Amino acid sequence: MATKNTTKKERREEKLVMDAGDIGRALTRIAHEILERHKGVKDVALVGIRTGGVYLAHRLAKRINEIEGAPVPIGELDITLYRDDLSLRKNQPILRKTSVPFDVSDKIVVLVDDVLFTGRTIRAAMDGLIDLGRPAEIQLAVLVDRGHRQLPIKANYIGKNLPTSREEEVRVLLEEAGEEDRVVILKA
């Protein structure tokens, strides 16, 4: 099955590793782990990394509210200008909105992303977050950890550990982006 963004010539084999039910269960487990670790939501905030992390952060916030009966502040972070590969890119970066409508200072901020790979996106997100204030603690929640770290970054909350080769691509496809919820590995 090819994704909507590939042409016939670019079509690659797609291996399903998580379906909608698996994603839902993983997010519910992460929500419970966050609540258990912090004994509720006092001083906890979620910040999703554009784009997939934003969708997942909103889903986590909804689950936390359903479980705890209390809302958790949520923000959206665009890390484009914090990337360490800007000078290597041929095209101009597309800037998207950063919206963190609360003071991050003294909060336990859980960064949320879809896939943890080299760690460079998370490093950029931490730089962006620290520009907004001084959190008491920064934690990381990811739906998929695929390994291959280039920086010493580790997630606090993981939906699924997924060993991969560097040649494979992991895609998290979500309803919010017009897809059927699933995580796939694309092979060349």
Coordinates of C-alpha atoms in Angstrom, one line a residue:
M1 CA 0.0 0.0 0.0
A2 CA 1.4 3.4 -0.9
T3 CA 0.8 6.6 1.0
K4 CA -0.9 9.5 -0.7
N5 CA 2.4 11.4 -1.1
T6 CA 4.2 8.8 -3.2
T7 CA 3.9 8.3 -7.0
K8 CA 3.9 4.9 -8.6
K9 CA 7.6 5.2 -9.3
E10 CA 8.4 6.0 -5.7
R11 CA 6.1 3.4 -4.2
R12 CA 7.7 1.4 -1.4
E13 CA 6.7 -1.6 0.6
E14 CA 4.8 -0.6 3.7
K15 CA 4.9 -2.8 6.8
L16 CA 2.2 -2.1 9.4
V17 CA 3.6 -2.0 13.0
M18 CA 0.8 -0.2 14.9
D19 CA -2.8 0.2 14.0
A20 CA -5.3 2.6 15.4
G21 CA -6.0 0.4 18.5
D22 CA -2.3 0.1 19.2
I23 CA -1.8 3.8 19.0
G24 CA -4.8 4.4 21.3
R25 CA -3.5 2.0 23.9
A26 CA 0.0 3.4 23.8
L27 CA -1.3 6.9 24.4
T28 CA -3.5 5.8 27.2
R29 CA -0.5 4.0 28.8
I30 CA 1.7 7.1 28.4
A31 CA -1.1 9.3 30.0
H32 CA -1.3 6.9 33.0
E33 CA 2.5 6.9 33.3
I34 CA 2.7 10.7 33.3
L35 CA -0.1 10.9 36.0
E36 CA 1.5 8.2 38.1
R37 CA 5.0 9.8 38.0
H38 CA 3.7 13.3 38.9
K39 CA 0.7 12.2 41.1
G40 CA -1.6 14.2 39.0
V41 CA -1.2 17.2 36.6
K42 CA -0.1 19.9 39.0
D43 CA 2.7 21.9 37.3
V44 CA 2.6 19.5 34.3
A45 CA 2.2 20.9 30.7
L46 CA 2.4 19.2 27.3
V47 CA 4.2 20.8 24.3
G48 CA 3.8 19.0 20.9
I49 CA 6.5 19.3 18.3
R50 CA 5.2 20.2 14.9
T51 CA 3.5 18.4 13.3
G52 CA 2.8 14.9 14.4
G53 CA 3.8 15.7 18.0
V54 CA 1.1 18.4 18.2
Y55 CA -1.6 15.9 17.2
L56 CA -0.4 13.4 19.8
A57 CA -0.1 16.0 22.5
H58 CA -3.7 17.0 22.0
R59 CA -4.7 13.3 22.2
L60 CA -2.7 12.9 25.4
A61 CA -4.2 16.0 27.0
K62 CA -7.7 14.6 26.2
R63 CA -6.8 11.3 27.8
I64 CA -5.3 12.9 30.9
N65 CA -8.4 15.0 31.3
E66 CA -10.6 11.9 31.0
I67 CA -8.6 10.0 33.5
E68 CA -7.8 12.7 36.0
G69 CA -10.7 15.0 35.5
A70 CA -8.4 18.0 35.2
P71 CA -7.1 19.8 32.1
V72 CA -3.4 20.0 31.3
P73 CA -2.0 23.0 29.5
I74 CA -0.9 22.3 26.0
G75 CA 1.4 24.1 23.6
E76 CA 2.7 23.7 20.0
L77 CA 6.3 24.2 19.1
D78 CA 7.8 24.8 15.6
I79 CA 11.5 23.9 15.8
T80 CA 12.4 24.9 12.2
L81 CA 14.8 27.7 13.1
Y82 CA 16.5 25.6 15.8
R83 CA 17.5 22.8 13.5
D84 CA 21.2 22.1 13.1
D85 CA 20.8 21.2 9.4
L86 CA 19.4 24.5 8.1
S87 CA 22.6 25.3 6.1
L88 CA 22.5 21.9 4.5
R89 CA 19.0 22.3 3.1
K90 CA 18.5 23.4 -0.5
N91 CA 15.0 24.8 0.0
Q92 CA 14.0 27.6 2.4
P93 CA 12.4 26.3 5.6
I94 CA 8.7 26.6 6.0
L95 CA 7.9 28.3 9.3
R96 CA 4.8 27.2 11.2
K97 CA 3.2 28.6 14.3
T98 CA 4.6 28.2 17.8
S99 CA 1.9 28.6 20.4
V100 CA 2.7 28.1 24.0
P101 CA -0.1 30.0 25.8
F102 CA 1.3 29.6 29.3
D103 CA 4.5 30.4 31.1
V104 CA 6.9 27.4 30.9
S105 CA 8.9 28.6 33.9
D106 CA 8.9 26.2 36.8
K107 CA 6.6 23.8 34.9
I108 CA 7.3 20.1 34.2
V109 CA 7.1 20.3 30.4
V110 CA 6.6 17.0 28.6
L111 CA 7.7 17.4 25.0
V112 CA 5.6 15.2 22.7
D113 CA 6.8 13.9 19.3
D114 CA 5.8 11.0 17.0
V115 CA 9.2 9.4 16.3
L116 CA 12.4 9.6 18.2
F117 CA 15.3 8.8 15.8
T118 CA 18.7 10.6 16.0
G119 CA 17.7 13.0 18.8
R120 CA 18.4 16.1 16.8
T121 CA 14.8 17.2 16.6
I122 CA 14.5 16.9 20.4
R123 CA 17.7 18.9 20.9
A124 CA 16.2 21.7 18.7
A125 CA 12.9 21.5 20.6
M126 CA 14.7 21.9 24.0
D127 CA 16.5 25.0 22.6
G128 CA 13.2 26.4 21.4
L129 CA 11.5 25.7 24.7
I130 CA 14.3 27.2 26.8
D131 CA 14.0 30.4 24.8
L132 CA 10.4 30.6 26.2
G133 CA 11.5 30.3 29.8
R134 CA 13.1 28.0 32.4
P135 CA 11.1 24.8 32.9
A136 CA 11.6 23.0 36.2
E137 CA 12.1 19.9 34.2
I138 CA 11.8 18.8 30.5
Q139 CA 10.6 15.3 29.8
L140 CA 10.0 13.5 26.5
A141 CA 7.1 11.4 25.4
V142 CA 7.2 9.7 22.0
L143 CA 4.9 7.3 20.2
V144 CA 7.8 5.4 18.6
D145 CA 11.5 5.1 19.5
R146 CA 13.4 3.7 16.6
G147 CA 16.9 4.0 17.9
H148 CA 20.0 5.2 16.0
R149 CA 20.7 8.2 18.4
Q150 CA 23.4 10.7 17.4
L151 CA 22.9 12.7 20.6
P152 CA 22.6 11.5 24.2
I153 CA 18.8 11.9 24.3
K154 CA 16.4 9.3 25.9
A155 CA 12.6 9.4 26.1
N156 CA 10.8 9.2 29.5
Y157 CA 7.6 7.8 28.0
I158 CA 7.6 5.5 24.9
G159 CA 4.6 4.0 23.1
K160 CA 6.7 1.4 21.2
N161 CA 10.4 0.6 20.9
L162 CA 10.9 -0.3 17.2
P163 CA 14.3 -1.5 16.2
T164 CA 14.9 -0.4 12.6
S165 CA 17.7 -0.2 10.1
R166 CA 18.9 3.3 9.0
E167 CA 17.7 2.6 5.5
E168 CA 14.1 2.1 6.7
E169 CA 11.7 5.0 7.2
V170 CA 9.2 5.1 10.1
R171 CA 6.0 7.0 9.4
V172 CA 3.3 7.9 11.9
L173 CA 0.1 8.5 9.9
L174 CA -2.8 10.2 11.8
E175 CA -6.4 11.1 11.2
E176 CA -5.7 14.7 11.9
A177 CA -3.5 14.7 8.8
G178 CA -6.1 13.0 6.7
E179 CA -4.8 9.5 7.1
E180 CA -6.0 6.3 8.7
D181 CA -4.2 6.0 12.2
R182 CA -1.3 3.7 11.8
V183 CA 2.5 3.4 12.1
V184 CA 4.4 1.9 9.2
I185 CA 7.9 1.1 8.2
L186 CA 8.7 1.9 4.6
K187 CA 11.3 -0.1 2.9
A188 CA 13.1 0.9 -0.3

